[in-house]
Short mmCIF file of C-alpha atoms in Angstrom, two decimals:
data_model
loop_
_atom_site.label_atom_id
_atom_site.label_comp_id
_atom_site.label_asym_id
_atom_site.label_seq_id
_atom_site.Cartn_x
_atom_site.Cartn_y
_atom_site.Cartn_z
CA MET A 1 -0.01 -0.16 0.24
CA THR A 2 1.50 3.33 -0.93
CA VAL A 3 1.29 6.61 0.91
CA ARG A 4 -0.76 8.77 -1.68
CA PRO A 5 -3.72 6.21 -1.78
CA MET A 6 -4.07 6.39 2.04
CA ILE A 7 -3.88 10.12 2.08
CA PHE A 8 -6.36 10.27 -0.52
CA GLY A 9 -8.62 7.90 1.46
CA VAL A 10 -8.39 9.93 4.69
CA GLU A 11 -9.20 13.09 3.22
CA LEU A 12 -12.18 11.78 1.13
CA ARG A 13 -13.52 9.98 4.34
CA ARG A 14 -13.08 13.60 6.37
CA ARG A 15 -15.08 15.68 3.63
CA ARG A 16 -17.76 12.83 3.48
CA ILE A 17 -18.24 12.95 7.24
CA ALA A 18 -18.27 16.46 7.19
CA ALA A 19 -20.94 16.90 4.34
CA GLY A 20 -23.11 14.33 6.33
CA LEU A 21 -22.89 11.78 3.82
CA SER A 22 -22.80 7.73 4.36
CA LEU A 23 -20.55 5.95 1.97
CA ALA A 24 -23.45 4.26 0.44
CA ASP A 25 -24.78 7.96 -0.08
CA LEU A 26 -21.27 8.97 -1.94
CA ALA A 27 -21.65 6.00 -3.91
CA THR A 28 -25.09 6.83 -5.50
CA LEU A 29 -23.97 10.58 -6.19
CA VAL A 30 -20.75 9.50 -7.95
CA ASN A 31 -22.09 6.29 -9.33
CA TYR A 32 -19.52 3.81 -7.91
CA SER A 33 -20.23 0.74 -5.66
CA LYS A 34 -19.94 1.22 -1.93
CA GLY A 35 -17.49 -1.30 -1.58
CA TYR A 36 -15.03 0.34 -4.38
CA LEU A 37 -15.55 3.68 -2.32
CA SER A 38 -14.58 2.13 1.15
CA LYS A 39 -11.44 0.53 -0.54
CA ILE A 40 -10.31 4.12 -1.52
CA GLU A 41 -11.10 5.22 1.86
CA ASN A 42 -8.91 2.77 3.62
CA GLY A 43 -6.26 3.19 1.13
CA ARG A 44 -6.45 -0.50 -0.26
CA GLN A 45 -7.45 0.93 -3.78
CA PRO A 46 -5.66 3.99 -5.85
CA VAL A 47 -7.88 6.35 -6.97
CA SER A 48 -8.34 7.69 -10.44
CA VAL A 49 -8.71 11.08 -11.60
CA ASP A 50 -11.90 10.53 -12.69
CA VAL A 51 -13.30 9.36 -9.28
CA ALA A 52 -11.61 11.99 -7.59
CA ARG A 53 -13.43 14.65 -10.06
CA ARG A 54 -16.82 13.33 -9.05
CA CYS A 55 -15.93 13.17 -5.49
CA ASP A 56 -14.79 16.66 -5.55
CA ALA A 57 -17.77 18.15 -7.02
CA GLU A 58 -20.33 16.05 -5.13
CA LEU A 59 -18.24 17.05 -1.73
CA GLY A 60 -17.74 21.03 -2.81
CA ALA A 61 -13.92 20.17 -2.20
CA GLY A 62 -12.89 23.17 -4.46
CA GLY A 63 -10.49 20.70 -6.62
CA ALA A 64 -8.26 19.55 -3.64
CA LEU A 65 -9.11 16.09 -4.21
CA VAL A 66 -8.22 16.36 -7.76
CA GLU A 67 -5.15 17.83 -7.10
CA LEU A 68 -4.41 15.26 -4.41
CA ALA A 69 -5.05 12.17 -7.21
CA SER A 70 -3.24 14.20 -9.43
CA ARG A 71 0.07 14.85 -7.57
CA ARG A 72 2.92 12.00 -6.60
CA GLY A 73 3.72 11.42 -2.97
CA ARG A 74 7.11 12.53 -2.19
CA ALA A 75 9.74 10.03 -0.84
CA GLY A 76 11.42 9.97 2.49
CA PRO A 77 10.71 9.55 6.37
CA ARG A 78 7.13 9.22 7.05
CA PRO A 79 6.42 12.10 9.48
CA ASP A 80 3.49 12.45 12.36
CA VAL A 81 1.27 15.12 11.58
CA ASP A 82 -1.87 16.76 13.60
CA ILE A 83 -4.13 18.80 11.18
CA ASP A 84 -5.67 21.79 12.80
CA HIS A 85 -9.39 22.42 12.11
CA ASP A 86 -8.28 25.93 10.60
CA GLY A 87 -6.49 24.29 7.69
CA GLU A 88 -3.03 24.51 9.06
CA ALA A 89 -0.92 21.41 10.10
CA TRP A 90 2.40 20.84 12.13
CA VAL A 91 4.54 17.96 10.93
CA MET A 92 7.16 16.53 12.97
CA ASN A 93 9.72 14.94 10.61
CA LEU A 94 11.76 12.27 11.97
CA GLY A 95 15.09 11.66 10.36
CA ALA A 96 17.18 8.60 10.12
CA ASN A 97 19.35 9.44 12.98
CA GLY A 98 16.35 9.73 15.41
CA THR A 99 16.46 13.54 15.65
CA GLY A 100 12.96 15.38 14.89
CA TRP A 101 11.72 18.93 13.63
CA PHE A 102 8.33 20.57 13.19
CA ALA A 103 7.39 22.43 9.60
CA PRO A 104 4.05 24.08 9.34
CA VAL A 105 2.40 23.40 6.02
CA GLY A 106 -1.16 23.99 4.94
CA ARG A 107 -3.70 21.21 4.50
CA ARG A 108 -3.53 20.64 0.81
CA ASP A 109 0.16 20.46 1.23
CA VAL A 110 0.16 18.22 4.03
CA LEU A 111 -2.12 15.73 1.98
CA ALA A 112 -0.49 15.96 -1.06
CA ALA A 113 3.10 15.23 0.28
CA GLY A 114 1.75 11.93 1.52
CA THR A 115 1.82 12.55 5.31
CA ALA A 116 -0.71 11.11 7.89
CA SER A 117 -1.18 10.42 11.30
CA LEU A 118 0.70 7.02 12.24
CA LEU A 119 -2.53 5.88 14.56
CA GLY A 120 -6.03 6.14 14.91
CA LEU A 121 -6.81 7.77 11.09
CA SER A 122 -7.69 4.23 9.45
CA LEU A 123 -9.83 3.09 12.37
CA THR A 124 -13.52 2.92 11.68
CA SER A 125 -16.15 4.78 13.72
CA ARG A 126 -17.24 1.56 14.86
CA GLY A 127 -13.70 0.68 16.29
CA PHE A 128 -13.50 3.85 18.26
CA ALA A 129 -17.12 3.65 19.49
CA ALA A 130 -16.26 0.17 20.94
CA ALA A 131 -12.89 1.45 22.44
CA ALA A 132 -14.86 4.40 23.96
CA ARG A 133 -17.15 2.23 25.68
CA GLN A 134 -14.20 0.64 27.81
CA ASP A 135 -13.13 2.41 30.94
CA ASP A 136 -9.98 0.09 30.68
CA MET A 137 -9.15 2.24 27.70
CA LEU A 138 -9.14 5.49 29.23
CA LEU A 139 -7.06 4.13 32.55
CA ALA A 140 -4.59 2.57 30.15
CA LEU A 141 -4.22 5.70 28.07
CA ARG A 142 -4.01 7.69 31.61
CA ALA A 143 -1.10 5.44 33.09
CA LEU A 144 0.85 5.89 29.35
CA PHE A 145 0.64 9.25 29.65
CA VAL A 146 2.65 9.42 33.09
CA GLN A 147 5.00 6.91 31.56
CA VAL A 148 5.66 9.23 28.41
CA ARG A 149 6.07 12.26 30.96
CA ARG A 150 8.72 9.99 33.02
CA ILE A 151 10.55 9.32 29.54
CA GLY A 152 10.51 12.90 28.87
CA GLN A 153 12.67 13.27 31.75
CA MET A 154 15.14 10.71 30.66
CA ALA A 155 15.18 11.35 26.81
CA GLY A 156 14.88 13.58 24.14
CA PRO A 157 11.86 15.44 22.28
CA SER A 158 13.04 13.18 19.09
CA VAL A 159 11.89 9.94 21.51
CA VAL A 160 8.86 11.64 23.20
CA LEU A 161 7.12 13.23 20.39
CA PRO A 162 6.40 10.18 18.16
CA LEU A 163 4.60 8.67 21.20
CA LEU A 164 2.58 11.66 22.12
CA ILE A 165 1.28 13.29 18.70
CA PRO A 166 -0.77 10.07 17.62
CA GLN A 167 -1.93 9.48 21.01
CA THR A 168 -3.54 12.86 21.30
CA ARG A 169 -5.26 12.16 17.56
CA THR A 170 -6.46 8.85 18.85
CA LEU A 171 -7.99 10.11 22.32
CA ARG A 172 -9.78 13.14 20.02
CA HIS A 173 -11.06 10.32 17.93
CA LEU A 174 -12.34 8.35 20.93
CA ALA A 175 -14.27 11.27 22.26
CA ALA A 176 -15.74 12.04 18.83
CA ASN A 177 -17.61 8.86 19.60
CA ALA A 178 -18.21 9.07 23.31
CA VAL A 179 -20.92 10.82 25.10
CA GLY A 180 -21.34 12.58 28.77
CA GLN A 181 -18.65 12.45 31.41
CA HIS A 182 -16.63 9.60 29.56
CA ARG A 183 -16.56 11.99 26.50
CA ASP A 184 -14.97 14.92 28.51
CA GLN A 185 -12.42 12.65 30.17
CA LEU A 186 -11.27 11.51 27.01
CA LEU A 187 -11.15 15.42 25.90
CA LEU A 188 -9.40 16.13 28.97
CA LEU A 189 -6.58 13.31 28.57
CA ALA A 190 -6.16 14.78 24.86
CA ALA A 191 -5.61 18.32 26.01
CA ARG A 192 -2.94 16.86 28.51
CA TYR A 193 -1.23 15.15 25.66
CA ALA A 194 -1.42 18.31 23.59
CA GLU A 195 -0.47 20.47 26.17
CA TYR A 196 2.78 18.03 26.92
CA THR A 197 3.37 17.88 23.25
CA GLY A 198 3.88 21.79 23.40
CA TRP A 199 6.25 21.53 26.07
CA MET A 200 8.26 18.97 23.97
CA ALA A 201 8.30 21.27 21.04
CA GLN A 202 9.48 24.00 23.03
CA GLU A 203 12.32 21.52 24.16
CA ALA A 204 13.25 20.94 20.57
CA GLY A 205 13.75 24.30 19.83
CA ASP A 206 10.65 25.17 18.09
CA ASP A 207 8.57 28.15 19.76
CA ARG A 208 5.98 28.23 17.04
CA ALA A 209 5.06 24.53 17.36
CA ALA A 210 4.97 24.86 20.95
CA LEU A 211 2.29 27.87 20.71
CA TRP A 212 0.45 25.83 18.04
CA TRP A 213 0.08 22.78 20.31
CA THR A 214 -0.51 24.91 23.40
CA ARG A 215 -3.45 26.56 21.61
CA LEU A 216 -4.82 23.20 20.33
CA ALA A 217 -4.66 21.90 23.95
CA VAL A 218 -6.92 24.78 25.25
CA ARG A 219 -9.52 24.32 22.20
CA ILE A 220 -9.65 20.56 22.94
CA ALA A 221 -10.24 21.48 26.74
CA ASP A 222 -12.50 24.04 26.16
CA ASP A 223 -14.90 21.63 24.48
CA ALA A 224 -14.86 19.33 27.72
CA GLY A 225 -15.72 22.59 29.85
CA ASP A 226 -12.45 22.90 31.28
CA LYS A 227 -10.80 26.54 31.79
CA ASP A 228 -7.53 25.73 33.25
CA LEU A 229 -5.65 25.18 30.13
CA ALA A 230 -6.63 28.49 28.89
CA ALA A 231 -4.75 30.28 31.96
CA HIS A 232 -1.73 27.76 31.38
CA ALA A 233 -1.65 28.57 27.51
CA TRP A 234 -0.51 32.29 28.93
CA VAL A 235 1.85 30.69 31.47
CA ARG A 236 3.55 28.64 28.40
CA GLN A 237 3.79 31.83 26.31
CA ALA A 238 5.41 33.87 29.37
CA LEU A 239 7.65 30.77 29.55
CA ILE A 240 8.81 31.36 25.98
CA THR A 241 9.24 35.38 26.40
CA MET A 242 11.19 34.52 29.72
CA TYR A 243 13.70 32.48 28.01
CA GLN A 244 13.73 35.44 25.23
CA GLU A 245 14.78 37.75 28.10
CA ASP A 246 11.70 39.84 27.45
CA ALA A 247 10.66 40.77 30.76
CA ILE A 248 7.62 43.37 29.94
CA GLN A 249 5.95 40.44 27.76
CA THR A 250 6.67 37.94 30.82
CA ILE A 251 5.04 39.97 33.20
CA GLU A 252 2.14 40.75 30.93
CA LEU A 253 1.64 37.40 29.70
CA ALA A 254 1.97 36.00 33.55
CA ARG A 255 -0.91 38.55 34.51
CA GLN A 256 -3.46 37.40 31.88
CA ALA A 257 -3.14 34.10 33.56
CA GLN A 258 -3.63 35.26 37.01
CA ALA A 259 -6.65 37.06 35.68
CA GLU A 260 -8.16 33.71 35.20
CA HIS A 261 -9.88 33.38 38.63
CA ARG A 262 -11.62 30.16 37.70
CA ALA A 263 -8.31 28.63 37.24
CA GLN A 264 -6.84 26.42 39.70
CA PRO A 265 -4.61 27.64 42.39
CA ARG A 266 -1.57 25.89 41.27
CA ILE A 267 -1.66 27.37 37.54
CA ARG A 268 -2.46 30.67 39.15
CA GLY A 269 0.76 29.79 41.41
CA HIS A 270 3.17 29.19 38.23
CA ALA A 271 1.60 32.15 36.54
CA ALA A 272 2.87 34.16 39.59
CA LEU A 273 6.33 32.60 39.52
CA ARG A 274 6.49 33.42 35.78
CA GLU A 275 5.85 37.36 36.46
CA ALA A 276 8.47 37.08 39.44
CA GLN A 277 10.90 35.70 36.79
CA GLY A 278 9.71 38.56 34.65
CA HIS A 279 10.25 41.16 37.34
CA ALA A 280 13.93 39.91 38.02
CA LEU A 281 14.78 40.06 34.35
CA ALA A 282 13.81 43.84 34.66
CA GLY A 283 15.65 44.08 37.86
CA ASP A 284 12.71 44.84 40.16
CA TYR A 285 13.34 43.28 43.36
CA ASP A 286 10.41 44.78 45.20
CA GLY A 287 8.17 43.35 42.12
CA PHE A 288 9.88 39.78 42.26
CA ARG A 289 9.39 39.60 45.92
CA ARG A 290 5.50 40.45 46.22
CA THR A 291 4.43 37.98 43.20
CA LEU A 292 6.82 35.17 44.74
CA ASP A 293 4.99 35.81 48.06
CA ARG A 294 1.63 35.35 45.99
CA ALA A 295 2.95 32.23 44.31
CA THR A 296 3.97 30.82 47.71
CA THR A 297 0.32 31.54 49.07
CA LEU A 298 -1.14 29.95 45.98
CA PHE A 299 1.04 26.99 46.19
CA ASP A 300 0.20 26.40 49.83
CA GLU A 301 -3.64 25.72 49.13
CA PRO A 302 -4.66 22.20 49.46
CA SER A 303 -6.40 22.18 45.94
CA ALA A 304 -2.90 23.04 44.32
CA HIS A 305 -1.57 19.51 44.78
CA GLY A 306 -2.43 16.97 41.65
CA VAL A 307 -1.50 13.84 40.82
CA ASP A 308 1.91 13.16 39.65
CA GLY A 309 2.05 12.97 35.88
CA LEU A 310 -1.19 14.69 35.07
CA VAL A 311 -0.78 18.00 36.67
CA LEU A 312 -0.03 21.17 34.62
CA GLY A 313 3.22 22.57 34.80
CA SER A 314 6.35 21.03 36.71
CA SER A 315 5.85 18.11 38.81
CA THR A 316 9.43 16.81 38.97
CA VAL A 317 10.76 19.40 41.52
CA PRO A 318 9.73 18.87 45.06
CA ASP A 319 10.14 22.74 46.00
CA PHE A 320 9.24 24.50 42.63
CA VAL A 321 8.79 27.86 44.28
CA THR A 322 12.31 27.79 46.11
CA VAL A 323 14.10 26.91 42.64
CA VAL A 324 12.34 29.65 40.90
CA GLU A 325 13.31 31.99 43.71
CA ALA A 326 16.81 31.07 43.29
CA TRP A 327 16.96 31.71 39.73
CA CYS A 328 15.23 35.03 40.13
CA LEU A 329 17.75 35.82 42.76
CA TYR A 330 20.78 35.14 40.43
CA ASP A 331 19.29 37.43 37.72
CA LEU A 332 18.85 40.15 40.18
CA GLY A 333 22.30 39.99 41.03
CA ARG A 334 22.57 37.93 44.17
CA PRO A 335 24.28 34.83 43.13
CA ARG A 336 25.34 33.63 46.60
CA LEU A 337 21.94 33.48 47.86
CA ALA A 338 20.97 31.78 44.70
CA ALA A 339 23.48 29.06 45.19
CA ASP A 340 22.65 28.61 49.02
CA LEU A 341 19.15 27.83 47.61
CA LEU A 342 19.93 25.77 44.83
CA ASP A 343 22.52 23.92 46.81
CA ARG A 344 19.42 22.52 49.08
CA ALA A 345 17.02 22.06 46.58
CA LEU A 346 18.77 20.27 43.83
CA PRO A 347 19.34 16.95 45.82
CA GLU A 348 15.91 16.70 46.03
CA ILE A 349 15.20 16.09 42.40
CA ALA A 350 15.26 12.23 41.57
CA GLU A 351 18.20 10.87 39.67
CA THR A 352 16.22 9.62 36.87
CA ASN A 353 14.72 13.10 36.24
CA HIS A 354 17.86 14.07 34.02
CA ARG A 355 15.96 17.01 32.36
CA SER A 356 15.13 18.80 35.60
CA ARG A 357 18.49 18.07 37.16
CA ALA A 358 20.17 19.11 34.25
CA ARG A 359 18.22 22.62 34.05
CA TRP A 360 18.75 23.60 37.78
CA GLY A 361 22.36 21.96 37.82
CA ALA A 362 23.25 24.24 35.25
CA ARG A 363 22.04 27.41 37.26
CA LEU A 364 23.25 26.22 40.35
CA ALA A 365 26.77 25.96 38.24
CA MET A 366 26.49 29.49 37.21
CA ALA A 367 26.01 30.51 40.57
CA HIS A 368 28.68 29.00 42.11
CA ALA A 369 31.09 30.55 39.06
CA ALA A 370 29.71 33.89 39.84
CA VAL A 371 30.91 33.49 43.28
CA GLY A 372 34.38 31.97 42.38
CA ASN A 373 33.69 28.51 43.43
CA LEU A 374 35.34 27.41 40.33
CA ASP A 375 36.13 23.88 40.96
CA HIS A 376 32.55 23.13 42.33
CA ALA A 377 30.89 24.83 39.29
CA CYS A 378 33.21 22.54 37.10
CA ALA A 379 32.09 19.42 38.92
CA LEU A 380 28.17 20.48 38.42
CA THR A 381 28.72 21.44 34.77
CA ASP A 382 30.19 17.86 34.12
CA ASP A 383 27.08 16.23 35.63
CA VAL A 384 24.95 18.62 33.43
CA LEU A 385 26.85 17.88 30.00
CA VAL A 386 25.93 14.39 30.88
CA ALA A 387 22.41 14.80 31.21
CA VAL A 388 22.23 17.36 28.49
CA GLU A 389 23.52 14.22 25.92
CA LEU A 390 20.51 12.35 27.24
CA VAL A 391 17.81 14.94 27.01
CA ASP A 392 18.59 17.21 24.19
CA SER A 393 16.75 20.35 25.61
CA ALA A 394 17.09 23.60 23.27
CA THR A 395 16.18 25.47 26.68
CA ILE A 396 18.74 23.91 28.61
CA ARG A 397 21.26 24.81 26.16
CA LEU A 398 20.20 28.34 26.68
CA ASP A 399 21.55 28.16 30.11
CA LEU A 400 24.63 26.27 29.11
CA ARG A 401 25.50 29.06 26.77
CA ARG A 402 25.32 31.44 29.43
CA LEU A 403 27.39 29.26 31.78
CA ALA A 404 30.04 28.85 28.94
CA ARG A 405 30.19 32.77 28.92
CA ALA A 406 30.60 32.60 32.77
CA LEU A 407 33.38 30.06 33.03
CA THR A 408 35.06 31.94 29.95
CA ARG A 409 36.59 34.15 32.56
CA TRP A 410 38.64 31.55 33.86
CA ARG A 411 39.49 29.70 30.61
CA THR A 412 43.27 29.20 31.77
CA HIS A 413 41.84 27.32 34.94
CA GLN A 414 42.67 23.54 34.14
CA PRO A 415 39.30 22.19 34.94
CA VAL A 416 37.53 24.63 32.82
CA ARG A 417 39.97 24.08 29.89
CA GLU A 418 39.00 20.50 30.05
CA LEU A 419 35.35 21.27 29.86
CA GLN A 420 35.26 23.61 26.98
CA PRO A 421 35.40 21.31 24.02
CA ARG A 422 32.41 19.44 25.73
CA ILE A 423 30.59 22.35 26.32
CA THR A 424 30.90 23.31 22.73
CA ALA A 425 29.94 20.24 21.43
CA ALA A 426 26.45 20.09 23.49
CA LEU A 427 26.05 23.68 22.48
CA HIS A 428 26.02 22.83 18.79
CA ILE A 429 24.12 19.44 18.93
CA ARG A 430 20.97 21.15 17.32
CA GLU A 431 22.77 22.45 14.27
CA ARG A 432 23.68 19.26 13.25
CA HIS A 433 20.00 18.89 12.08
CA PRO A 434 17.35 21.63 11.28
CA THR A 435 14.77 23.07 13.64
#
């Protein structure tokens, strides 16, 4: 079975269902048998331009089906794709070496290029409905999500994203054939998958993809009547502007999130922390301290605690408020205080959470380098470099670049000289494949 027949079949089915037609109805309109059209939709039968033209006319496709039947699918690795209802898609290309990158394309380009979701699109509605009736399916997919987030602490985006994208799509299809509370639970879980996909996209170095997936998560959650993700989306955008060192935008976006009073205290707490980081970037100590106190109050509320793996925001750092406080203090020119806080907090992060340990270890190394504890800073950097090779994080590399600049002041110091080639190599990992 070639790629092009499958893609044509997926688009034909989508348009037929959108038009409210059964296979039998379309078969009557185009004067082909129901069985023949079924084979086309399932990718088992190549489509002729003639059939494509008839289907295009009856479904009002505006030439999209004809174009798809006329063009050849391109060779190469088959990517994962999620098609937005507004007509834009984000394709995650998987290279032969296991690396991945996102690219935005239009709906027609996606379909003509021979791309499809690797899971779920060829399932029939009956198959989805049967699965949706099984509570065990929902429990299994929730458990899988928890495990994928754990994998995300130990491996890079190219490993995690191919697990997240098809599962998100599968859950949306399951929800489309479910009703009531079960439907809402499936949608909420799909939203969590999409939100985490956005975070992994940011870790892969693609901010545009991160925002696209975050917006998709908001739409999915909104369909289930959940408003938490709408507030969390502002927090996610503030994280992006924070890494761009845009203090004003970080503060404004974080305040937007806090204005969502229906959101859970935990999410508003994360928003307050992000605002504190914005104030720290701007050098505003009083603003930082004021919003940090607000975040502490919100995180102290009993309802701010959730089930590990399903909560929004960081769940791998036991005292997240403290580590954010430390980083703010570093940005405010108080590295010794930052080092003291992070020295106590870093050992509390599990050894298997490589991503979190690398992130906060890099920041701790910077703080120690800033106060002249070079040998300790180099030892910490050595651990960070090992973790960075495992998790391949674009955001951690930003911190690593700052750490490299900090250590350059002592480039004649032997431990620093020994680390420099490894730091340089780690900083150029992403440049070896496209983003």
